[in-house]
């Protein structure tokens, strides 16, 4: 599992279950047994969900964003339910990188699952330091750079909405680690493809998108915002069509693998993302509703591949047929 440079390992992994559809994917050098990952901030550090599902079955676990120093996050209320989604303004609460390595990582090492750490910094230097510390720790298979958090004053979207800054952070993190680096993009920009191209040129091994869309909600009796932070990030089924459109656009623009995120609640949603061009997908808000969602989605994708006589998940990626009225494009 982990840093395996060529496609041979996929063939090996896929040979384990010869009769079943092949589910392993290669995300820029991060080889995982299936394309289903848990999205950062919605799956704790894995341990919280271990009573509800077999972590070994997941493609990858992406943990809550980690910074250099501990962060308390924003004051409550910081979660609000919305029609078909939720707003959050957690503000990247986390124990800091050293406490993460000492207290949280040992639990994750027990499992045969890729562990990807979502990292956050207020400065490029902080990103580099966090990346260096994590790269020296055992049991980590990849980094996901969060340059897309809408709920913090410094770092976050400031980096993610400027192509030059996004390029610089990516380049410096790449210099600080040998692990595969995924860059997580914000939808709160005019042209997400511009940012995707910029981080690809800086050496990103993959991009993941989308993070949450900035939104707000008002208590009309008190005439106050529901969230103490006033604004928050919208996630869940409400954002799926936007996420899908962005993944489709970015997948056509970059050569590196694209990981689709946004409102994926079931296997049908996941398959839509794969068909428009995602190599893998992440499950976020769905975990709060059904803690077993990721496993149900893996099973649902396998069923779909078997029903459609598609022997390998990789043959499904990017098979969207946009020519109205023409024959359905088959996996081949
Ligand atoms: C409560 C909460 C906390 C989150 N924390 C993080 C985080 O620490 N880092 C990050 O990159 N994304 C974070 N996200 C964004 C999710 O990983 C994901 O990109 C987003 O929720 C969209 O996917 P979904 O609609 O499936 O939830 C968070 C989302 C939620 C709902």
Tab-separated table of C-alpha atoms in Angstrom, residues 82-325:
chain	number	residue	atom	x	y	z
A	82	UNK	CA	-29.863	23.818	5.479
A	83	UNK	CA	-32.219	22.418	2.810
A	84	UNK	CA	-30.324	19.432	1.351
A	85	UNK	CA	-27.091	20.274	3.108
A	86	UNK	CA	-25.285	21.836	6.033
A	87	UNK	CA	-23.230	24.913	6.787
A	88	UNK	CA	-20.123	24.584	8.929
A	89	UNK	CA	-17.631	27.069	10.280
A	90	UNK	CA	-15.449	24.799	12.399
A	91	UNK	CA	-12.327	26.870	11.702
A	92	UNK	CA	-9.897	23.950	11.472
A	93	UNK	CA	-9.932	22.801	15.094
A	94	UNK	CA	-7.147	20.249	15.545
A	95	UNK	CA	-4.555	19.106	18.120
A	96	UNK	CA	-1.493	20.223	16.085
A	97	UNK	CA	0.861	18.059	14.076
A	98	UNK	CA	2.987	16.681	16.933
A	99	UNK	CA	-0.010	15.588	19.022
A	100	UNK	CA	-1.533	14.066	15.880
A	101	UNK	CA	1.589	11.975	15.210
A	102	UNK	CA	1.868	10.854	18.859
A	103	UNK	CA	-1.787	10.349	19.788
A	104	UNK	CA	-3.848	9.722	16.643
A	105	UNK	CA	-1.563	8.118	14.072
A	106	UNK	CA	-0.733	4.917	16.063
A	107	UNK	CA	-4.405	3.869	15.883
A	108	UNK	CA	-4.494	4.278	12.102
A	109	UNK	CA	-1.286	2.253	11.622
A	110	UNK	CA	-3.116	-0.926	12.665
A	111	UNK	CA	-5.164	-0.952	9.465
A	112	UNK	CA	-4.457	-1.942	5.878
A	113	UNK	CA	-5.742	1.345	4.493
A	114	UNK	CA	-4.021	4.335	2.911
A	115	UNK	CA	-3.807	7.258	5.326
A	116	UNK	CA	-3.788	10.730	3.790
A	117	UNK	CA	-3.233	13.785	5.943
A	118	UNK	CA	-5.046	17.006	5.091
A	119	UNK	CA	-2.652	19.843	5.978
A	120	UNK	CA	-3.221	23.507	6.644
A	121	UNK	CA	-0.923	26.491	7.169
A	122	UNK	CA	-1.371	30.222	7.623
A	123	UNK	CA	1.924	30.721	5.764
A	124	UNK	CA	3.874	28.750	3.169
A	125	UNK	CA	6.491	28.123	5.823
A	126	UNK	CA	3.899	26.501	8.101
A	127	UNK	CA	2.710	24.256	5.258
A	128	UNK	CA	6.330	23.182	4.693
A	129	UNK	CA	7.010	22.446	8.361
A	130	UNK	CA	3.843	20.375	8.758
A	131	UNK	CA	4.679	18.450	5.562
A	132	UNK	CA	8.229	17.760	6.787
A	133	UNK	CA	7.099	16.442	10.182
A	134	UNK	CA	4.449	14.189	8.625
A	135	UNK	CA	6.868	12.872	6.006
A	136	UNK	CA	9.200	11.673	8.764
A	137	UNK	CA	6.379	9.781	10.518
A	138	UNK	CA	5.563	6.132	9.738
A	139	UNK	CA	2.197	5.066	8.339
A	140	UNK	CA	1.318	8.054	6.161
A	141	UNK	CA	0.720	7.462	2.456
A	142	UNK	CA	-0.070	10.920	1.104
A	143	UNK	CA	-0.735	14.580	1.866
A	144	UNK	CA	-3.717	16.663	0.829
A	145	UNK	CA	-2.998	20.408	0.866
A	146	UNK	CA	-6.016	22.370	2.038
A	147	UNK	CA	-5.843	25.716	0.246
A	148	UNK	CA	-9.614	25.903	0.161
A	149	UNK	CA	-11.011	26.365	3.684
A	150	UNK	CA	-13.589	29.192	3.692
A	151	UNK	CA	-13.680	29.468	7.512
A	152	UNK	CA	-10.275	30.904	8.435
A	153	UNK	CA	-8.889	34.429	8.116
A	154	UNK	CA	-5.386	33.514	6.992
A	155	UNK	CA	-4.200	30.766	4.643
A	156	UNK	CA	-7.111	28.697	3.303
A	157	UNK	CA	-8.909	30.263	0.377
A	158	UNK	CA	-6.432	33.145	0.263
A	159	UNK	CA	-3.934	30.670	-1.227
A	160	UNK	CA	-6.532	28.683	-3.108
A	161	UNK	CA	-8.111	31.547	-5.006
A	162	UNK	CA	-4.904	32.994	-6.439
A	163	UNK	CA	-3.183	30.912	-9.142
A	164	UNK	CA	0.305	32.245	-8.272
A	165	UNK	CA	-0.038	31.615	-4.544
A	166	UNK	CA	-1.572	28.188	-5.135
A	167	UNK	CA	1.428	27.414	-7.372
A	168	UNK	CA	3.910	28.584	-4.743
A	169	UNK	CA	2.410	26.571	-1.858
A	170	UNK	CA	2.269	23.439	-4.005
A	171	UNK	CA	5.855	23.833	-5.202
A	172	UNK	CA	7.179	24.350	-1.664
A	173	UNK	CA	5.218	21.435	-0.167
A	174	UNK	CA	6.443	19.176	-2.997
A	175	UNK	CA	10.013	20.178	-2.105
A	176	UNK	CA	9.393	19.239	1.533
A	177	UNK	CA	8.098	15.705	1.021
A	178	UNK	CA	8.450	12.493	-0.970
A	179	UNK	CA	4.807	11.594	-0.362
A	180	UNK	CA	2.227	12.007	-3.139
A	181	UNK	CA	0.677	15.470	-2.858
A	182	UNK	CA	-3.007	16.105	-3.597
A	183	UNK	CA	-4.093	19.759	-3.771
A	184	UNK	CA	-7.652	20.436	-2.585
A	185	UNK	CA	-9.370	23.203	-4.527
A	186	UNK	CA	-12.034	25.715	-3.599
A	187	UNK	CA	-15.165	26.245	-5.724
A	188	UNK	CA	-15.295	29.892	-4.553
A	189	UNK	CA	-13.392	31.188	-7.588
A	190	UNK	CA	-14.273	32.440	-11.052
A	191	UNK	CA	-12.262	29.802	-12.917
A	192	UNK	CA	-11.323	26.653	-10.998
A	193	UNK	CA	-9.484	25.286	-14.076
A	194	UNK	CA	-6.968	28.109	-13.824
A	195	UNK	CA	-6.054	27.100	-10.264
A	196	UNK	CA	-5.984	23.398	-11.207
A	197	UNK	CA	-3.571	24.065	-14.098
A	198	UNK	CA	-1.397	26.216	-11.886
A	199	UNK	CA	-0.957	23.530	-9.187
A	200	UNK	CA	-0.415	20.857	-11.830
A	201	UNK	CA	2.446	22.917	-13.259
A	202	UNK	CA	3.846	23.297	-9.721
A	203	UNK	CA	4.102	19.489	-9.424
A	204	UNK	CA	0.850	18.424	-7.730
A	205	UNK	CA	0.329	14.667	-8.085
A	206	UNK	CA	-3.480	15.021	-8.051
A	207	UNK	CA	-6.209	17.550	-7.355
A	208	UNK	CA	-9.305	17.050	-5.214
A	209	UNK	CA	-12.427	19.175	-5.576
A	210	UNK	CA	-14.581	20.666	-4.279
A	211	UNK	CA	-14.274	22.046	-0.771
A	212	UNK	CA	-17.387	23.803	0.569
A	213	UNK	CA	-19.195	26.748	-1.052
A	214	UNK	CA	-19.355	29.875	1.095
A	215	UNK	CA	-22.879	30.512	2.393
A	216	UNK	CA	-24.916	31.889	5.285
A	217	UNK	CA	-28.197	31.508	7.140
A	218	UNK	CA	-30.225	34.029	9.208
A	219	UNK	CA	-32.446	33.712	12.304
A	220	UNK	CA	-35.309	36.036	11.325
A	221	UNK	CA	-36.674	36.410	14.895
A	222	UNK	CA	-33.373	37.631	16.293
A	223	UNK	CA	-32.146	39.048	12.955
A	224	UNK	CA	-28.782	37.448	13.599
A	225	UNK	CA	-26.719	34.963	11.600
A	226	UNK	CA	-27.161	31.355	12.717
A	227	UNK	CA	-23.392	30.869	12.682
A	228	UNK	CA	-21.210	32.843	15.072
A	229	UNK	CA	-18.702	33.202	12.213
A	230	UNK	CA	-21.578	34.711	10.141
A	231	UNK	CA	-20.606	32.734	7.032
A	232	UNK	CA	-19.805	29.049	6.682
A	233	UNK	CA	-19.110	26.352	4.114
A	234	UNK	CA	-22.054	24.632	2.432
A	235	UNK	CA	-21.771	20.883	1.859
A	236	UNK	CA	-24.050	17.924	1.139
A	237	UNK	CA	-26.454	17.062	-1.710
A	238	UNK	CA	-27.165	20.764	-2.403
A	239	UNK	CA	-23.673	21.232	-3.858
A	240	UNK	CA	-23.455	18.054	-5.953
A	241	UNK	CA	-24.430	19.548	-9.338
A	242	UNK	CA	-21.867	22.352	-8.902
A	243	UNK	CA	-19.161	19.897	-7.834
A	244	UNK	CA	-19.925	17.570	-10.727
A	245	UNK	CA	-19.708	20.401	-13.261
A	246	UNK	CA	-16.358	21.544	-11.843
A	247	UNK	CA	-14.891	18.020	-11.782
A	248	UNK	CA	-15.954	17.548	-15.414
A	249	UNK	CA	-14.321	20.854	-16.430
A	250	UNK	CA	-11.084	20.261	-14.501
A	251	UNK	CA	-10.737	16.640	-15.671
A	252	UNK	CA	-10.697	17.877	-19.255
A	253	UNK	CA	-8.003	20.454	-18.473
A	254	UNK	CA	-5.387	18.569	-16.408
A	255	UNK	CA	-3.457	15.345	-16.944
A	256	UNK	CA	-3.074	14.485	-13.254
A	257	UNK	CA	-5.816	12.457	-11.535
A	258	UNK	CA	-8.882	14.307	-10.276
A	259	UNK	CA	-10.658	13.286	-7.065
A	260	UNK	CA	-14.357	14.223	-6.989
A	261	UNK	CA	-15.986	15.554	-3.806
A	262	UNK	CA	-19.318	17.215	-3.085
A	263	UNK	CA	-22.678	15.839	-2.014
A	264	UNK	CA	-21.907	12.188	-2.748
A	265	UNK	CA	-24.539	10.295	-0.750
A	266	UNK	CA	-24.717	6.933	-2.532
A	267	UNK	CA	-23.142	4.820	-5.279
A	268	UNK	CA	-25.168	6.522	-8.027
A	269	UNK	CA	-23.708	9.909	-7.044
A	270	UNK	CA	-20.199	8.431	-6.901
A	271	UNK	CA	-20.588	6.866	-10.345
A	272	UNK	CA	-21.629	10.217	-11.834
A	273	UNK	CA	-18.322	11.704	-10.667
A	274	UNK	CA	-16.315	8.792	-12.092
A	275	UNK	CA	-18.125	9.015	-15.434
A	276	UNK	CA	-17.382	12.751	-15.782
A	277	UNK	CA	-13.685	12.101	-15.206
A	278	UNK	CA	-12.855	11.530	-11.523
A	279	UNK	CA	-10.340	8.727	-10.762
A	280	UNK	CA	-11.525	8.543	-7.157
A	281	UNK	CA	-14.114	10.164	-4.923
A	282	UNK	CA	-14.427	11.362	-1.337
A	283	UNK	CA	-17.426	10.935	0.963
A	284	UNK	CA	-18.092	13.860	3.318
A	285	UNK	CA	-21.445	14.953	4.772
A	286	UNK	CA	-22.937	11.509	4.013
A	287	UNK	CA	-20.832	10.090	6.899
A	288	UNK	CA	-22.858	12.161	9.373
A	289	UNK	CA	-26.141	10.677	8.117
A	290	UNK	CA	-24.999	7.119	7.535
A	291	UNK	CA	-21.641	6.219	9.105
A	292	UNK	CA	-21.553	3.124	6.864
A	293	UNK	CA	-22.025	5.211	3.676
A	294	UNK	CA	-18.502	4.705	2.301
A	295	UNK	CA	-18.810	0.890	2.430
A	296	UNK	CA	-22.302	0.968	0.865
A	297	UNK	CA	-20.823	3.086	-1.939
A	298	UNK	CA	-17.921	0.665	-2.545
A	299	UNK	CA	-20.412	-2.232	-2.768
A	300	UNK	CA	-22.720	-0.216	-5.052
A	301	UNK	CA	-19.886	0.663	-7.452
A	302	UNK	CA	-18.822	-3.000	-7.609
A	303	UNK	CA	-22.409	-4.063	-8.370
A	304	UNK	CA	-22.677	-1.465	-11.135
A	305	UNK	CA	-19.410	-2.612	-12.746
A	306	UNK	CA	-20.554	-6.236	-12.627
A	307	UNK	CA	-23.992	-5.387	-14.080
A	308	UNK	CA	-22.435	-3.353	-16.895
A	309	UNK	CA	-19.761	-5.961	-17.614
A	310	UNK	CA	-17.055	-3.390	-16.946
A	311	UNK	CA	-14.072	-5.400	-15.669
A	312	UNK	CA	-12.003	-2.483	-14.377
A	313	UNK	CA	-13.070	0.740	-12.657
A	314	UNK	CA	-10.359	2.635	-14.555
A	315	UNK	CA	-12.236	1.984	-17.810
A	316	UNK	CA	-15.257	3.855	-16.504
A	317	UNK	CA	-13.461	7.112	-15.733
A	318	UNK	CA	-14.223	9.883	-18.228
A	319	UNK	CA	-16.674	7.876	-20.335
A	320	UNK	CA	-19.304	10.636	-20.368
A	321	UNK	CA	-21.028	10.763	-23.725
A	322	UNK	CA	-22.001	14.351	-24.493
A	323	UNK	CA	-23.267	13.702	-28.006
A	324	UNK	CA	-27.031	13.724	-27.654
A	325	UNK	CA	-28.731	10.832	-29.359
